[in-house]
Short mmCIF file of C-alpha atoms in Angstrom, two decimals:
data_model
loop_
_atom_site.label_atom_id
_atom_site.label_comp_id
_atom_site.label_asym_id
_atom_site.label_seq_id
_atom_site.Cartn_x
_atom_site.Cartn_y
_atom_site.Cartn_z
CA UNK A 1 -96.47 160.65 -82.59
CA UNK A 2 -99.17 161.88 -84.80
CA UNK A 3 -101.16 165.08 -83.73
CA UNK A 4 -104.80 164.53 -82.49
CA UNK A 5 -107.51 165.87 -82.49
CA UNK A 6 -109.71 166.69 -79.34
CA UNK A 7 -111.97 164.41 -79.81
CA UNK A 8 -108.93 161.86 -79.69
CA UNK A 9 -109.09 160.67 -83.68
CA UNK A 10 -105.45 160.22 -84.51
CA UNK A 11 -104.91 162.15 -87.60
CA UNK A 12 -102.04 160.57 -88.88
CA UNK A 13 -101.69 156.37 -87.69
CA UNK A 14 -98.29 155.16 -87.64
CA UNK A 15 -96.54 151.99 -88.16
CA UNK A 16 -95.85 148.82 -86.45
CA UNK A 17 -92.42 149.07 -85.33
CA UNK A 18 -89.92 145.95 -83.89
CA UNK A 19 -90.49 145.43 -80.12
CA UNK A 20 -87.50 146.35 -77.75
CA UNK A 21 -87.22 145.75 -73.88
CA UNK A 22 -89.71 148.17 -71.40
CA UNK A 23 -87.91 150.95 -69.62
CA UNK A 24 -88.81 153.53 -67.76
CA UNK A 25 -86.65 156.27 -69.92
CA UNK A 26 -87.79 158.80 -71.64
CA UNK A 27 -88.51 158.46 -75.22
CA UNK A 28 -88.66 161.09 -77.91
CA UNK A 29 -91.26 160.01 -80.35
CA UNK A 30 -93.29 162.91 -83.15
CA UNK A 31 -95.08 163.26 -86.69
CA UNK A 32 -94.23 165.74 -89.11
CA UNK A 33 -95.00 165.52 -93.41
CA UNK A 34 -92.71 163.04 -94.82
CA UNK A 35 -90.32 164.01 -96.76
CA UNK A 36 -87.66 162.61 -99.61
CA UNK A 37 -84.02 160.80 -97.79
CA UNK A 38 -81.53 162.17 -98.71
CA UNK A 39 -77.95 160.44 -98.85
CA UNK A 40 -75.71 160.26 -96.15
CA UNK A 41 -72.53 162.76 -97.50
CA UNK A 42 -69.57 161.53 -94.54
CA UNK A 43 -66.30 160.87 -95.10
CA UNK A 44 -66.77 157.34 -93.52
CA UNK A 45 -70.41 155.99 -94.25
CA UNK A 46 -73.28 157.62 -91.95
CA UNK A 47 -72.20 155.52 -88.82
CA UNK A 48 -69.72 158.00 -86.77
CA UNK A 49 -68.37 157.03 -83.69
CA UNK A 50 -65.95 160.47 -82.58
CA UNK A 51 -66.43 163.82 -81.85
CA UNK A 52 -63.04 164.09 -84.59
CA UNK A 53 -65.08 162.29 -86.90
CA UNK A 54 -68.36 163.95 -86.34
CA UNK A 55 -66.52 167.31 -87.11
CA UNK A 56 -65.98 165.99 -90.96
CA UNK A 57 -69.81 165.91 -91.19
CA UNK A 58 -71.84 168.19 -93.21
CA UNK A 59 -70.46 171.50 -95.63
CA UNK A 60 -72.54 174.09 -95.00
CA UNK A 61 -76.32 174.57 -94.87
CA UNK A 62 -78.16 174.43 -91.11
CA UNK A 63 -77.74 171.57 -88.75
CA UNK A 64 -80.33 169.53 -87.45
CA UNK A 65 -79.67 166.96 -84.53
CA UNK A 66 -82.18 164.46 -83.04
CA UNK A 67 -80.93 163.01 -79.84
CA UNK A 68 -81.68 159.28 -78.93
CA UNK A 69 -81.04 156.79 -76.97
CA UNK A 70 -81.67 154.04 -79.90
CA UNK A 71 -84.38 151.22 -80.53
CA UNK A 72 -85.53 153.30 -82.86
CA UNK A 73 -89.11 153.41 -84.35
CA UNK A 74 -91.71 155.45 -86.14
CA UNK A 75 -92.20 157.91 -83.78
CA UNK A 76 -88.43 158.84 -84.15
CA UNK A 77 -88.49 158.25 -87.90
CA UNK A 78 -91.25 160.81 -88.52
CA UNK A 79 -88.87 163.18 -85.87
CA UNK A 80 -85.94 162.39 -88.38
CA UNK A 81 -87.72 163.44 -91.38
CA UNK A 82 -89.53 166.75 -89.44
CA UNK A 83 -85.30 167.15 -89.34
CA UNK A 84 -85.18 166.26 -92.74
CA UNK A 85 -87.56 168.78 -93.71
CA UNK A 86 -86.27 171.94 -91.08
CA UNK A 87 -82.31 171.24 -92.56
CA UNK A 88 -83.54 171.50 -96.04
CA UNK A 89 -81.59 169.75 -98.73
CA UNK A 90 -78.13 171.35 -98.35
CA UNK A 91 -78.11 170.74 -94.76
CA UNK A 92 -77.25 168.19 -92.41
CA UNK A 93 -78.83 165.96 -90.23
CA UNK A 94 -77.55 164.16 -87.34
CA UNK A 95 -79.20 161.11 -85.31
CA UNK A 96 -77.57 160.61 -81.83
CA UNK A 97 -77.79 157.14 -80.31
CA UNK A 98 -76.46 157.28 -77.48
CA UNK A 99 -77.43 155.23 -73.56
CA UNK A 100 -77.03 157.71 -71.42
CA UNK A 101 -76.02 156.33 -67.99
CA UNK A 102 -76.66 159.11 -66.03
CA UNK A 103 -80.49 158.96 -66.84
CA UNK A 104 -80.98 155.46 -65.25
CA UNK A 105 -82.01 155.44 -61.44
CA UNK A 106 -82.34 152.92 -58.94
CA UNK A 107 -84.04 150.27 -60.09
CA UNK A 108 -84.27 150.94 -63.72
CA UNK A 109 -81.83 148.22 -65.27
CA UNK A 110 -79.28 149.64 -67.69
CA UNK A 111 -77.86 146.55 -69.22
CA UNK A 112 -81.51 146.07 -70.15
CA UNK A 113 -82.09 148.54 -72.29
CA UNK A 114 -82.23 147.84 -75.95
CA UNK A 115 -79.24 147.78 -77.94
CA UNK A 116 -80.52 147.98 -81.88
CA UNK A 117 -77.97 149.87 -83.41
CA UNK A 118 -77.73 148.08 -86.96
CA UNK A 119 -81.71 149.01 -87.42
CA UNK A 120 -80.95 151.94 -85.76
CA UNK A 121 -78.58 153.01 -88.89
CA UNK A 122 -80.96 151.76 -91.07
CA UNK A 123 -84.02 153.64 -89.73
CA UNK A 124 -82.28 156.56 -89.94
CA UNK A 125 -80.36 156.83 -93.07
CA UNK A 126 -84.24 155.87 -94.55
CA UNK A 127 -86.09 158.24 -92.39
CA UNK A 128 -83.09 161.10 -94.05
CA UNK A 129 -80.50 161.34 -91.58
CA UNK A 130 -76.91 161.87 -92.58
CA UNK A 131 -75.08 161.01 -89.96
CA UNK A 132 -75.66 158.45 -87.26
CA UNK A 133 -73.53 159.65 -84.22
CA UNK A 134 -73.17 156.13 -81.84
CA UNK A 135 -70.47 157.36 -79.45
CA UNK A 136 -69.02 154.99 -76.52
CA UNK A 137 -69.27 156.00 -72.95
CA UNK A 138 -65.93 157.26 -72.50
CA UNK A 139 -66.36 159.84 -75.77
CA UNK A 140 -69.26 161.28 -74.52
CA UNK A 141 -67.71 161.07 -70.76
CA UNK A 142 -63.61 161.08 -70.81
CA UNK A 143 -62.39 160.26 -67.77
CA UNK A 144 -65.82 158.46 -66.12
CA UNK A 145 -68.97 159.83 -64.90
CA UNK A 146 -68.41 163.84 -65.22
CA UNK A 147 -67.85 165.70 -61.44
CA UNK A 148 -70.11 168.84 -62.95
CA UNK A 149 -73.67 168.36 -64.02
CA UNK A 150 -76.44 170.19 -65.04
CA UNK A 151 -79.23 170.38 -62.21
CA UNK A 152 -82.69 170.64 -63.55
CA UNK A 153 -83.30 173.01 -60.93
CA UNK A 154 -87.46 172.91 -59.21
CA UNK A 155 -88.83 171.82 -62.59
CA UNK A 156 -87.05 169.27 -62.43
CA UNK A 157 -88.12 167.64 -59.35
CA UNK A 158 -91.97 167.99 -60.10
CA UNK A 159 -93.98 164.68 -61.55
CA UNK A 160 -91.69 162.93 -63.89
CA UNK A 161 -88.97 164.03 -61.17
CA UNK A 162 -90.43 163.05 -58.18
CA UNK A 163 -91.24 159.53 -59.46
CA UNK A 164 -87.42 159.34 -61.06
CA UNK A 165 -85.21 161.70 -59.06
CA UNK A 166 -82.01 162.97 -60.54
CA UNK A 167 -83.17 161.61 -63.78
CA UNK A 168 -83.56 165.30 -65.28
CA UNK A 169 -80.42 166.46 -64.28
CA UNK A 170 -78.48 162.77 -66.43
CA UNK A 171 -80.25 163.90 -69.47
CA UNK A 172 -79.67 167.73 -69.45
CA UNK A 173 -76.34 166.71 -68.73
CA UNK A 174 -75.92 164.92 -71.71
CA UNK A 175 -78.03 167.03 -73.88
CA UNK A 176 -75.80 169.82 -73.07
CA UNK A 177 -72.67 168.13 -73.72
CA UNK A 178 -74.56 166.26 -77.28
CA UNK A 179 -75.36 169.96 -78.19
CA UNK A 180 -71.93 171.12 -77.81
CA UNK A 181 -70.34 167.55 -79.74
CA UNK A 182 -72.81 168.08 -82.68
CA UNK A 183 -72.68 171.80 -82.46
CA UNK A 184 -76.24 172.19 -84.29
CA UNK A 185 -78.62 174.73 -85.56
CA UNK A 186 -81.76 173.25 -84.26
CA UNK A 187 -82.67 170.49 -82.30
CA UNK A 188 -85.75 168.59 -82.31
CA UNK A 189 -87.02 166.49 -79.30
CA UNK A 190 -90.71 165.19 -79.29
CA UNK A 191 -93.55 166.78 -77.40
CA UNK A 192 -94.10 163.49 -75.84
CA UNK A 193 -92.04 163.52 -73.43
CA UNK A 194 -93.32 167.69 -72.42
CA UNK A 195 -91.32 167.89 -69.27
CA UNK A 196 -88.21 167.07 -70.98
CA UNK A 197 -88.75 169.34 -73.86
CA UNK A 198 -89.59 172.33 -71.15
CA UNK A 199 -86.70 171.51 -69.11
CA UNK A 200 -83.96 172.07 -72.67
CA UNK A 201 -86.14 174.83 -74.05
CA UNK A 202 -85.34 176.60 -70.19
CA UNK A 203 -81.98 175.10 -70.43
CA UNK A 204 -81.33 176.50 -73.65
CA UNK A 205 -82.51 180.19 -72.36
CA UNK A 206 -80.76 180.41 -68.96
CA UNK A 207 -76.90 179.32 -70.25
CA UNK A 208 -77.52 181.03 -73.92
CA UNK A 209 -77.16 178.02 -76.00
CA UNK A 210 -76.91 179.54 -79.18
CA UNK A 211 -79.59 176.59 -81.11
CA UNK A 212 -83.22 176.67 -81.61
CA UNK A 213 -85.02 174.10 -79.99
CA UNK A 214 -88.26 172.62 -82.22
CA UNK A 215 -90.96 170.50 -80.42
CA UNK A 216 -92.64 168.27 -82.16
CA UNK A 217 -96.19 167.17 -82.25
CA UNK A 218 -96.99 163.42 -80.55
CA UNK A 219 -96.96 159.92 -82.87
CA UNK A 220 -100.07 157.61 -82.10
CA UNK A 221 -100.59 154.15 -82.51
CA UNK A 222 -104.10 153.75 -84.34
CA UNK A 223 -106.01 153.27 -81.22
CA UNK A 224 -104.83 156.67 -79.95
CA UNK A 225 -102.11 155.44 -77.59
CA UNK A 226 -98.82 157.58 -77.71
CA UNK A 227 -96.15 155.54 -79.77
CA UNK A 228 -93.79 153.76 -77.70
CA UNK A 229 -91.23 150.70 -77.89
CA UNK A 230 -93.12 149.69 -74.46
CA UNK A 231 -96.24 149.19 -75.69
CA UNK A 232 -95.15 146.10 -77.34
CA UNK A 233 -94.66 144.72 -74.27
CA UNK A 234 -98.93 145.26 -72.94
CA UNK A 235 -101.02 142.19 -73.43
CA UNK A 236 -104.07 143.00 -75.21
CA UNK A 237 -105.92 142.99 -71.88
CA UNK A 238 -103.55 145.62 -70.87
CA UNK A 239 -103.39 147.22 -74.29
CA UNK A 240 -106.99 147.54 -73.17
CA UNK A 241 -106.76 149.01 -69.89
CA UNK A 242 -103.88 151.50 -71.25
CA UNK A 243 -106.09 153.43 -73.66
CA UNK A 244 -107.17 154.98 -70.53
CA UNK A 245 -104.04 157.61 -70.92
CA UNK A 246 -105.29 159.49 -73.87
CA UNK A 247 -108.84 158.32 -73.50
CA UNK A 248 -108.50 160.82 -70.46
CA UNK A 249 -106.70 163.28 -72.03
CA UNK A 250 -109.42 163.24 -75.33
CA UNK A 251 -112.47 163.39 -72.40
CA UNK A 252 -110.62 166.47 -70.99
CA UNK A 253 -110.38 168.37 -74.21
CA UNK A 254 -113.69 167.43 -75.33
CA UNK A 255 -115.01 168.67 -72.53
CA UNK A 256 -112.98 171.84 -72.28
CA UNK A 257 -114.18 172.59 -76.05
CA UNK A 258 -117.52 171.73 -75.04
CA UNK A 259 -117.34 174.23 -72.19
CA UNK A 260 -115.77 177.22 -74.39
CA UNK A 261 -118.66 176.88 -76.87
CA UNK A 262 -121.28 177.61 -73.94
CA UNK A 263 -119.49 180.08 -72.55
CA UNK A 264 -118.62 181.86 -76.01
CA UNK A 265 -122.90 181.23 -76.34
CA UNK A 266 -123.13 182.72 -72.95
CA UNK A 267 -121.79 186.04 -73.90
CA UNK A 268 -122.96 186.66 -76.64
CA UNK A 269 -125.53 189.56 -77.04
CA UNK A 270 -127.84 190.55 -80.34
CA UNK A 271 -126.68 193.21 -81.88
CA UNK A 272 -127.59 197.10 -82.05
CA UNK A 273 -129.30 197.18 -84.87
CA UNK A 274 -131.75 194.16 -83.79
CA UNK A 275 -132.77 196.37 -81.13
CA UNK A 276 -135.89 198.42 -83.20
CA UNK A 277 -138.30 196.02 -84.67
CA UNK A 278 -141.28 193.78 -84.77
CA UNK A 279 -143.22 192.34 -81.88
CA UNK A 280 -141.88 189.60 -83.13
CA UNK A 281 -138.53 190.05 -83.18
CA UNK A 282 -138.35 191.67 -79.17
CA UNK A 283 -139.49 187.88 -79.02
CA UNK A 284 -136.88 186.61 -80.44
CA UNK A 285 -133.78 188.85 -78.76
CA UNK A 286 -135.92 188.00 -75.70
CA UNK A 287 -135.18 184.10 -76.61
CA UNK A 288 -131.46 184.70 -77.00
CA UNK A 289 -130.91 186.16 -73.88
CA UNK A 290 -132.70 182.94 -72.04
CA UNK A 291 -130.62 180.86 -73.79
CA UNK A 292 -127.38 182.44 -72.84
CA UNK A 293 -128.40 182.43 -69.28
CA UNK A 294 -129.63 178.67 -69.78
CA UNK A 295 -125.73 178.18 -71.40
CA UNK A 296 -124.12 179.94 -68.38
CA UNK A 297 -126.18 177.60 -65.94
CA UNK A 298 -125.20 174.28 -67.79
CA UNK A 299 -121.76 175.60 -67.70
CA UNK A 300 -121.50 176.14 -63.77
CA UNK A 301 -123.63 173.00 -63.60
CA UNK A 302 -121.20 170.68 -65.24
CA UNK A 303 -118.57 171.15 -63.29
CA UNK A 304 -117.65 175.01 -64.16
CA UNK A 305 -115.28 175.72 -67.55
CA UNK A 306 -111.43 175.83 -67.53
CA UNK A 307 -109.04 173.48 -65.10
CA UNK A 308 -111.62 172.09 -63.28
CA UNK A 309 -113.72 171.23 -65.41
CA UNK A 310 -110.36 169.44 -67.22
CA UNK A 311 -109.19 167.70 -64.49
CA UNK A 312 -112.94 166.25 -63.74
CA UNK A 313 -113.31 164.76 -67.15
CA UNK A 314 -110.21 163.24 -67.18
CA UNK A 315 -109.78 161.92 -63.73
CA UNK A 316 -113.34 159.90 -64.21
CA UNK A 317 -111.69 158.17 -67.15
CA UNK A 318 -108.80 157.23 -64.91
CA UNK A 319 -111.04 155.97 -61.79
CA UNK A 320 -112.57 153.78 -64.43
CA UNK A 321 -109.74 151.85 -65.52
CA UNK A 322 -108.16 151.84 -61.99
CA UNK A 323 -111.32 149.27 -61.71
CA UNK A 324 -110.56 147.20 -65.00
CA UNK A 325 -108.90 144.05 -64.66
CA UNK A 326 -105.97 144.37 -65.37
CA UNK A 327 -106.07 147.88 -63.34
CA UNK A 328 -104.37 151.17 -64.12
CA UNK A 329 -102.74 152.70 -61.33
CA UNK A 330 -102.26 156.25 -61.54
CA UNK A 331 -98.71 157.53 -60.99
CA UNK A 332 -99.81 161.57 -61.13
CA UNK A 333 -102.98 163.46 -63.27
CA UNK A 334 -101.63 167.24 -63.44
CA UNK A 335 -102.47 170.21 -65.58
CA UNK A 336 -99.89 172.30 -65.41
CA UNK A 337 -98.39 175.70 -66.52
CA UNK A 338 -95.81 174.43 -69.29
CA UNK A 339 -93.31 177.45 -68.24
CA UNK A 340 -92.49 175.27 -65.08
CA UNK A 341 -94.56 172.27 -64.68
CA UNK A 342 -96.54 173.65 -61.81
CA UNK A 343 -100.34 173.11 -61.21
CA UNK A 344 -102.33 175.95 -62.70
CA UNK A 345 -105.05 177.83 -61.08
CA UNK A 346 -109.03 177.00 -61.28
CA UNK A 347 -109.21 180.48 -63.27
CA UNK A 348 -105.45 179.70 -65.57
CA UNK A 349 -105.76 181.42 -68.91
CA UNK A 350 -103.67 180.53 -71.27
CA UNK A 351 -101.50 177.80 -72.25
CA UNK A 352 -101.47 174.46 -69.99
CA UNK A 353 -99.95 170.78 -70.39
CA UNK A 354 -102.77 167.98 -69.48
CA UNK A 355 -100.00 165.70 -67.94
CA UNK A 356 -100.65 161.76 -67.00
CA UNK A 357 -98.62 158.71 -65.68
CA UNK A 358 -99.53 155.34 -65.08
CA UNK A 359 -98.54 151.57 -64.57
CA UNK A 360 -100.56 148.85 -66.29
CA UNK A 361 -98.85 145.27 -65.04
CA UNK A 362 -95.00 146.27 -64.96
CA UNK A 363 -95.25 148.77 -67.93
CA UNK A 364 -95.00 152.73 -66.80
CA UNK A 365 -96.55 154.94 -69.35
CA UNK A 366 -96.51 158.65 -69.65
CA UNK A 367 -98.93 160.85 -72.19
CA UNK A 368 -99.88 164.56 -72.36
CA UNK A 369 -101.68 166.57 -73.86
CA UNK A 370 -101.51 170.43 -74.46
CA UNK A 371 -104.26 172.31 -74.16
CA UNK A 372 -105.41 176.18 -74.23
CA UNK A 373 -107.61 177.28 -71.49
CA UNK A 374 -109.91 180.35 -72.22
CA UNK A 375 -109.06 179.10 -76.51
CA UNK A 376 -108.84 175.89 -78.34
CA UNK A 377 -106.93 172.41 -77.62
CA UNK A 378 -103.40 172.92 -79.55
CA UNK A 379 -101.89 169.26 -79.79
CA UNK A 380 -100.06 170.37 -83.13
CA UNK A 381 -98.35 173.58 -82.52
CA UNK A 382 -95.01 172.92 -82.59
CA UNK A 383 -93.87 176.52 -80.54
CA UNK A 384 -96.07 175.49 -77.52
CA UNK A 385 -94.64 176.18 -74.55
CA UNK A 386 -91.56 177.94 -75.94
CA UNK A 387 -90.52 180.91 -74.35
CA UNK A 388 -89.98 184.02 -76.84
#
C-alpha cells in the first residue's frame, strides 16, 4: 500500500489487480521505490516446491523473504521489489506462497481461498523475486497439523484476536517454521496488517530469531482505500460506504495535526530580547499572549489534543457511514500502544496505531493508521513500532 499523507492524499496510487475470492485472512500488502527485476538464478526455474530444493537457492549476498499466502497483487508486488531493493543485486529474494491452514477459523472457508499460483510466479519473478517457494501441506507440516505451536500470547487475543481467535497463534506458527525453511536475513511483512507485524517483530525478540524484520508502509487504491484482493468484491455502493475506513483514519490525523499546531501556538512565548521597546511593540507581545491563550481555549474546546481528540474525529466518520445504505458496521475503533496492542491513555505520548475493522455487506475490512501523539502522523516510517 502506498504511504499517505494525513490529510488522506495517497501519495503513490497503485494498480488494478485480478479479483480473487473475499476472506477474512490477513493480507500483507506495501509500497516501496520500484526497482529493476532481476533474474531468477535456481537450479530448477524460480518455482521451488522443497525445503531440499529451496536450500540450492541463492550464493551469497543477504536474504530477503516475503511470506504469502498467494493471489498476489500490487500491494505484494511493490513488497517484492522493497525486497528487491533491501537484498541488493547479489542477493536473494524469496516469495512464499503458501495457505496456511492453521490461520483459518470457524467459519472462514479454506477451500475458498484463492488458488493463483501461475500469476503468482509471474507477479513475482516481474516484481524481482528469485525464488517462488509453493510448498504442499505436508512440507511445511510432516506428519499433519504440528502438536507444538506458537501462542501469540495477550497480544494476541486483543482486536484482530478476539474477532478471529487462535488465528495469531496459525500464522506465527508458520512464520516461525517459513523463517527457519528459508533461513533469511530480513523479512518484510506489510504494515497493513499492524497487529501481525507487532506480533513477529515480538516474536522475533522473545525466541532470538536471528533476522531483521522490515515493515513496510501501506498500498492504496486511488480513492485512499488500503489495497486488498477483497475490495474487488464491494459494489460501488459499498465501495462507497467503505471509504469510511481511512476516511476515519485521515479525519483523526488531520485533526491530531490540527491540534499539535495550537498547542505548539499555545506555548509559545516572544522572546527576551522583544521585551524592551516601543509602545507599540508591548502592544504587540501583549497580542501574542491573547492569542496563545485564545489557541489553548480552542484546543480544550474541540475536544482536547492527543487520543481523545483522535478517537472523536474518527469515530464521527464511522457513525456516519453506519447510517449509509449500504451500512458499515464497526467491528472495533482502537488506538493503541503498538508495543502490545493495548488502548493508550487520554495523556499517551508517543507512538500509537489508529486501528479500525469493519463489515460492509459480507466483506470484513481492516485499516490502520500510525500515528505520533505529542509529534507528527508517521504512515511511512518503516521502523515504527519496532522494538530496539
Amino acid at each position: 500500500m502506498t504511504a499517505q499523507s494525513p490529510s488522506g492524499t495517497p501519495h503513490q496510487p497503485s494498480t488494478p489487480t485480478t479479483p480473487s475470492a473475499p476472506t477474512e485472512s490477513t493480507e500483507s500488502t506495501e509500497s516501496t521505490a520500484p526497482t529493476t527485476p532481476t533474474t531468477p538464478t535456481t537450479p530448477t526455474g524460480p518455482l521451488v516446491r522443497t525445503a531440499h530444493e529451496l536450500r540450492a537457492v541463492g550464493a551469497g549476498g543477504p536474504r530477503a523473504v516475503v511470506m504469502t499466502m498467494g493471489a498476489l497483487h500490487e500491494g505484494h508486488a511493490t513488497l517484492i521489489r522493497a525486497a528487491r531493493e533491501r537484498a541488493g543485486t547479489r542477493g536473494t529474494v524469496v516469495v512464499t506462497v503458501f495457505v496456511n491452514p492453521l490461520q483459518f477459523g470457524a467459519g472462514e472457508d479454506l477451500d475458498r481461498y484463492p488458488r493463483t499460483l501461475d500469476a503468482d510466479l509471474a507477479l513475482a519473478v516481474d516484481a524481482g523475486a528469485d525464488a517462488v517457494f509453493a510448498p504442499s501441506v505436508d512440507e511445511v507440516y510432516p506428519g499433519g497439523e504440528p502438536q507444538v505451536r506458537i501462542a501469540a500470547g495477550p497480544m494476541g487475543e486483543r482486536l484482530e484476536g478476539a474477532s478471529r481467535p487462535g488465528h495469531f497463534d496459525g500464522m506465527l506458527t508458520v512464520v516461525a517454521k517459513l523463517l527457519h525453511l528459508t533461513a533469511p536475513d530480513l523479512a518484510l511483512f506489510g504494515q497493513k496488517d499492524a497487529q501481525q507485524l507487532a506480533l513477529i517483530r515480538r516474536m522475533v525478540r522473545d525466541l532470538n530469531f536471528p533476522v531483521e524484520i522490515v515493515g513496510v508502509p501501506t498500498v492504496r487504491e486511488d480513492d485512499g482505500l488500503a489495497l486488498s484482493s477483497r475490495n474487488r468484491y464491494l459494489s460501488a455502493g459499498e465501495r462507497r460506504t467503505a471509504l469510511a475506513l481511512s476516511g476515519a483514519l485521515f479525519a483523526a490525523a488531520d485533526r491530531l495535526a490540527a491540534q499539535e499546531a495550537l498547542r505548539a501556538r499555545a506555548t509559545a512565548l516572544p522572546g527576551a530580547q522583544e521585551r524592551a521597546g516601543t509602545r507599540a511593540e508591548a502592544l504587540s507581545r501583549l497580542g501574542e499572549a491573547r492569542s496563545a491563550a485564545d489557541a489553548h481555549a480552542v484546543a480544550r474546546a474541540s475536544g482536547g489534543h492527543g487520543a481523545g481528540a483522535v478517537r472523536a474525529a474518527a469515530r464521527a466518520v464511522l457513525d456516519e457511514a453506519a447510517k449509509a445504505e449500504p451500512p458499515l458496521t464497526l467491528d472495533y475503533l482502537a488506538l493503541v500502544d503498538p508495543a502490545d496492542f493495548t488502548e493508550v491513555t487520554d495523556d499517551h505520548a508517543g507512538e500509537a496505531v489508529l486501528a479500525v475493522a469493519a463489515r460492509v455487506g459480507a466483506t470484513r475490512l481492516i485499516d490502520n493508521l500510525p500515528l505520533r501523539l505529542g509529534g507528527t502522523a508517521s504512515p511511512e516510517d518503516p521502523t515504527f513500532g519496532a522494538t530496539p
